[in-house]
């Protein structure tokens, strides 16, 4: 059923499995190398579960030195490496090939330094996103990027994908909160980029590494910017009878000078599913916005009043500010269970395109039309403040051809996102899922220079080689690299 | 294009610029790439290529906080356009002409190429944090686009970050997309007189450790300043909260107008404009700053702090070796860049990097500019 192809594995490497495993075992603790096919199967996919392939071997190091040793062996023997955090990627970023070794960061779990005076934390990259903020809570600080997989996803994966979250309208995404990394290069060489000082010298290599999807090296340690926890936060719910008017409300709030930490959007399909699932008590209308503001009680009241005035001009069906912690939880309850609620209805494909906020109403209308044309229902639930849409295309995995139809619909939506001035992926990454759509956003030269950058870091094209770039475009680089090694 | 007669080359569109760079690469003609030429006092060899004729705002959407402009657009024009809608570039780019003199016109391309910022870096970051997308011409004359115009975009590698702060060594920027933000409704400054640098950094660390969103933390001549911005009610609340936190220290409050003037001068380092000597921009971990000032003291000259201690401005007679030795002595991590001075006598301008990092940087230079024609000699290239 899979419509996304991976290159044929290198049979020579597969034939040398015993030799490769022995070489890895020689430089690593015994429990750090997994090669039994029964055990490697556990690593056959990430959260894009339609695509699976067990790797040749899995390496789970506990230190930068062990990552470097494993990378050195793979480099010497010409083995491809697939970096893996917690494998929550929805784009196939951590999908292995049969001739590859996974190097996982999941055992790199130490918090190395918390410095609240200088406002940073230094961690090994396998710590989970949520545990970073948990470590900081007693100090009154937090780490801002909060992808919805934050319970499971690791800092290594966040850096690989430049993860965002619900609060990036105010706090930015990973790249705005990353100060330095320890990077293991394809050769096994270790370099330190950036650090606790604000702004590294020379070229911004930290900025390049962030979001490079494991193409340039493996991050083993990271210095993260931390922020004091706000005094309080309070959401409000605003319901509208029209998607266009809801979109207009988002633009007016942003223009007004009030900067909410989050503006979330849910459409009627999603609202009905959520009501049936958790009875969140949302109004029965076309679109709901959840807007959250932060600060002291007085600051929250001030900002809430300003947003209420903006909304009132647009005749909302309902304006419901939270007055208590219980009301806040009730307002967020439906949004937080939206994906689960949709999953109850059936299988879905979650898209991740971003559009300029001014194009939200038009894009929503077009997606509705496409839904009728393709005969597949779609629900919209997304971060409206930054235009990062997550249309969920509903399909039935047991109906032959349904996944392919959903993928075709999805590709059309992403092309629409690019056409209106947006992009293919706002926070999930390209991986294998959107690899071939890169042509829609970038010219051959735009992609060539990115592949040349990869070549400069990884001349053998051993790191995650069949991801991000269309295979036809990367073929010359991959084959050239094979000759080079 | 006949370059033999022109003092500099100022292509009027991207295609013309790309053709000129391609031709230069073929002929191994070194180019000195500039915007308005206000930010670097150091002229390398080669034909001057300026983006100043690539003018104009392409799109400005206040409702989505996005501005797209050709790189030769004067910064003044952009700031005026944003101000008319109550918005600004939140990273508060400094005006280097105050320190360096000169009559050029700062361009938005120069702001990005030099990754300029200002006191608000403690809260809002630098130009690179607000850069959504770029178009540029690489060293082979290829026109490249990267990123876009939306805030969340992880489609492919983020080359914009690499271009920001590359000082024209990786490519010639032709268009940039930037995030804009609403100007705060209200602002004030808390001034703490008669404090040492050490006490100032203590005040900064305490204040920046609160959720008061302090947007400036600077120290000069025995006075520490904290800037607070926001909605009117927020500013009053934060003033009271910070005053309570730092109780026992004499504090003066500067009003909105005084705050605007003070932070403009701090941003531009106006107080060292007429002080003789080389000017250094030294970046360290904030709590290392007082020790670095102690280590710089024997060299003579004067110093100030910004970014809560993370940035030291130093003016004085010391050359690169002496200044960088002082930083190394007193700070675990840090680097010093020459902003005003004679590179031959005071340089090198940029701090030499450890071998591994230098090798990666050199590899990026070769990737973007295989012929080595873009600002050769700059940034250790």
Short mmCIF file of C-alpha atoms in Angstrom, two decimals, chain A residues 117-120 141 161-162 165 168-170 175-176 189 192 196-205 207-208 216 228-231 254-255 257 296 299 302-303 306 354-358 383 386 388 421 423-427 429-430 438 441-443 445-446 449-450 452-453 456-457, chain B residues 62-65 85 121-123 128-129 138 142-147 149-159 161-162 166 170 179 181-182 185 205 208-211 213 231 233-234 237-238 241 283-287 307 310 333-335 353 356-357 360-361 363-364 367-368 379:
data_model
loop_
_atom_site.label_atom_id
_atom_site.label_comp_id
_atom_site.label_asym_id
_atom_site.label_seq_id
_atom_site.Cartn_x
_atom_site.Cartn_y
_atom_site.Cartn_z
CA UNK A 117 21.09 33.22 37.03
CA UNK A 118 22.18 32.93 33.40
CA UNK A 119 18.85 31.40 32.36
CA UNK A 120 19.93 28.16 30.68
CA UNK A 141 11.39 28.38 35.26
CA UNK A 161 12.75 18.87 13.63
CA UNK A 162 12.90 22.42 15.08
CA UNK A 165 4.04 23.82 19.97
CA UNK A 168 5.22 29.65 19.86
CA UNK A 169 3.25 32.76 18.89
CA UNK A 170 4.86 34.39 21.91
CA UNK A 175 15.61 27.47 17.14
CA UNK A 176 14.73 30.58 19.17
CA UNK A 189 34.41 13.82 15.42
CA UNK A 192 30.90 22.14 20.42
CA UNK A 196 25.77 29.65 27.46
CA UNK A 197 26.78 33.07 26.11
CA UNK A 198 24.09 34.92 24.14
CA UNK A 199 25.15 34.47 20.51
CA UNK A 200 28.08 32.38 19.31
CA UNK A 201 30.99 33.79 17.33
CA UNK A 202 31.13 33.29 13.58
CA UNK A 203 28.56 31.60 11.37
CA UNK A 204 25.33 30.48 13.06
CA UNK A 205 25.97 26.74 12.83
CA UNK A 207 20.84 27.64 13.67
CA UNK A 208 21.75 25.41 10.73
CA UNK A 216 24.29 16.80 9.47
CA UNK A 228 10.65 32.41 34.32
CA UNK A 229 7.20 30.89 34.68
CA UNK A 230 4.40 33.39 34.14
CA UNK A 231 2.35 34.32 37.20
CA UNK A 254 -2.73 40.03 16.56
CA UNK A 255 -2.85 43.56 15.16
CA UNK A 257 -0.93 44.73 20.30
CA UNK A 296 -0.88 38.56 36.90
CA UNK A 299 -2.89 41.69 33.49
CA UNK A 302 -6.90 43.67 31.09
CA UNK A 303 -5.97 41.47 28.12
CA UNK A 306 -9.36 43.92 25.16
CA UNK A 354 1.39 26.56 7.28
CA UNK A 355 -0.33 29.46 5.50
CA UNK A 356 -0.14 33.22 6.00
CA UNK A 357 -2.80 34.14 8.56
CA UNK A 358 -4.55 36.36 6.00
CA UNK A 383 -2.55 26.85 15.83
CA UNK A 386 0.85 31.35 13.40
CA UNK A 388 0.10 26.31 11.20
CA UNK A 421 2.41 31.72 0.29
CA UNK A 423 4.89 25.98 3.35
CA UNK A 424 4.62 22.18 3.41
CA UNK A 425 5.41 21.66 7.06
CA UNK A 426 5.26 23.95 10.06
CA UNK A 427 6.55 21.64 12.76
CA UNK A 429 9.33 18.00 9.31
CA UNK A 430 9.72 16.63 5.80
CA UNK A 438 9.76 19.60 -1.80
CA UNK A 441 8.26 24.70 -2.62
CA UNK A 442 11.83 24.74 -3.85
CA UNK A 443 13.58 25.01 -7.21
CA UNK A 445 18.96 25.14 -7.14
CA UNK A 446 17.18 25.76 -3.81
CA UNK A 449 22.49 24.03 -2.14
CA UNK A 450 20.86 22.29 0.83
CA UNK A 452 25.65 20.58 -0.92
CA UNK A 453 25.52 21.72 2.72
CA UNK A 456 30.02 19.34 3.40
CA UNK A 457 29.02 17.82 6.75
CA UNK B 62 0.25 44.00 9.82
CA UNK B 63 -2.42 41.40 10.69
CA UNK B 64 0.04 38.57 10.26
CA UNK B 65 3.09 40.41 11.57
CA UNK B 85 0.76 50.62 11.87
CA UNK B 121 17.97 40.92 22.72
CA UNK B 122 17.50 39.70 26.31
CA UNK B 123 13.81 39.31 25.57
CA UNK B 128 18.05 35.93 13.06
CA UNK B 129 15.20 35.18 15.45
CA UNK B 138 25.32 32.48 -3.91
CA UNK B 142 22.68 31.00 -8.45
CA UNK B 143 19.49 32.63 -7.15
CA UNK B 144 18.39 30.70 -4.05
CA UNK B 145 15.33 31.00 -1.85
CA UNK B 146 14.99 29.49 1.60
CA UNK B 147 12.29 29.62 4.24
CA UNK B 149 6.93 34.24 5.04
CA UNK B 150 5.29 32.21 7.80
CA UNK B 151 6.39 31.88 11.41
CA UNK B 152 6.35 28.12 11.52
CA UNK B 153 8.29 26.51 8.72
CA UNK B 154 10.52 23.46 8.96
CA UNK B 155 10.53 22.65 5.25
CA UNK B 156 14.15 21.74 4.48
CA UNK B 157 17.27 23.23 6.03
CA UNK B 158 17.21 26.67 7.62
CA UNK B 159 19.81 28.46 5.51
CA UNK B 161 20.09 31.36 10.00
CA UNK B 162 23.40 30.72 8.27
CA UNK B 166 27.49 35.88 7.62
CA UNK B 170 28.03 33.13 1.89
CA UNK B 179 8.45 39.00 11.62
CA UNK B 181 5.65 42.94 16.39
CA UNK B 182 3.34 45.55 17.89
CA UNK B 185 1.73 50.59 24.52
CA UNK B 205 19.82 38.30 37.20
CA UNK B 208 15.37 38.72 34.46
CA UNK B 209 14.46 35.76 36.66
CA UNK B 210 10.96 37.19 37.18
CA UNK B 211 8.13 36.96 34.67
CA UNK B 213 9.49 40.47 30.77
CA UNK B 231 0.19 47.35 28.22
CA UNK B 233 -1.53 48.16 33.45
CA UNK B 234 1.19 45.58 32.96
CA UNK B 237 2.28 46.06 37.92
CA UNK B 238 5.78 45.08 36.87
CA UNK B 241 6.83 43.97 41.59
CA UNK B 283 29.80 38.45 24.49
CA UNK B 284 29.99 36.34 27.66
CA UNK B 285 27.83 34.43 30.09
CA UNK B 286 26.19 37.28 32.07
CA UNK B 287 27.56 36.31 35.50
CA UNK B 307 21.86 42.25 27.79
CA UNK B 310 25.84 39.17 28.37
CA UNK B 333 33.00 31.05 27.31
CA UNK B 334 32.94 34.21 25.26
CA UNK B 335 34.22 36.06 22.24
CA UNK B 353 37.45 29.69 16.39
CA UNK B 356 36.65 21.80 14.54
CA UNK B 357 34.27 24.74 14.28
CA UNK B 360 32.95 23.50 9.44
CA UNK B 361 32.76 27.25 8.82
CA UNK B 363 33.44 24.13 4.53
CA UNK B 364 30.33 26.33 4.46
CA UNK B 367 30.01 25.30 -0.38
CA UNK B 368 28.34 28.67 -0.89
CA UNK B 379 35.35 36.39 9.08
#
